[in-house]
Amino acid sequence: AYQGDKKFNVVAEKRTYLLSANIDDFAAFDEPGLWWNDGTAASPDWKKLDPYTQRSLRDQFPRWMNEDSDSPLRYVQEGDNLQIDPMPNTALSEGFWGFYIKKPKTMTSPSHYPFSGTTTEITIFTVLDDAIIDYVRWKLQHPLSKVEKGIIAEKDYDKSIAERIELFKRRLDISANNARMRGPTIGC
């Protein structure tokens, strides 16, 4: 529910894209990252772009800002800016495909649930309900000048979130690794 993917347009010779203009509910890139269609709309050929930081891109490719446009290979995401290197040499409708973590929805009514921002509850997150309440109790103690209660509330929150993480890890779709302990057979 909190993972998404969206395709957006490639503009020829354009290096910087605003994420907020192309993926309006973007919070961060998810593990699959950003992909580029090196084919056509009718016959796509998706290639994964490598993520970089500004510094690592500058260190490894000192002339990256002066490169000619070509098929993109790398990207840098800083805040709302998404920089593509090299710049695309062609325009293509829905030529980028981003896999990302969605921003949480705003709760605008007392009947709304955290995470969905609607009256529909996302059941996977129900294990976090008590942790959210403990977090709010902890954060409200300082403004109310109740420092000692704040220290206790922080410990309650830390304990609560640790317990919830353990519950979350019990989900097989999150914790299972089909490749675990399946290295090459030795001596057979």
C-alpha angles and dihedrals in degrees: 000000000000096000120081143172129206137177120219137181126278115221116203115245092008118131104176127054127181110235092205090058094048105032107025097187096044118140103158140334115273123220097278088058124182126341133194126209104231090180130053135285089258095044109026123197106189118204124185115237118220117240118231138171120236090252097049091046091050092047096047099035107028093175096046093119090057098046120121117247115273139138107323117249105169143028139199121204116198116166108307094343123097113191120196123206121229099018112247113266093208140041119239133174109240091358096147121062117194125193110200151157111258125234113249116258120248117254105228100170136044088242093058122104126228115261097017098052089212138081089270113096120216098223096203089067097049090096087068096057096095092043090055091051091048090049092053092048090051095048094047095055096074097053088048090053092241099132097161092050088046091058091050091045090051091053090048090051093048090050092045095050092047090053091048092050089055090051090049091051090058090070106102094209089061103035104032119100112192091198096051114128092359102117122144116301110251124211099009 
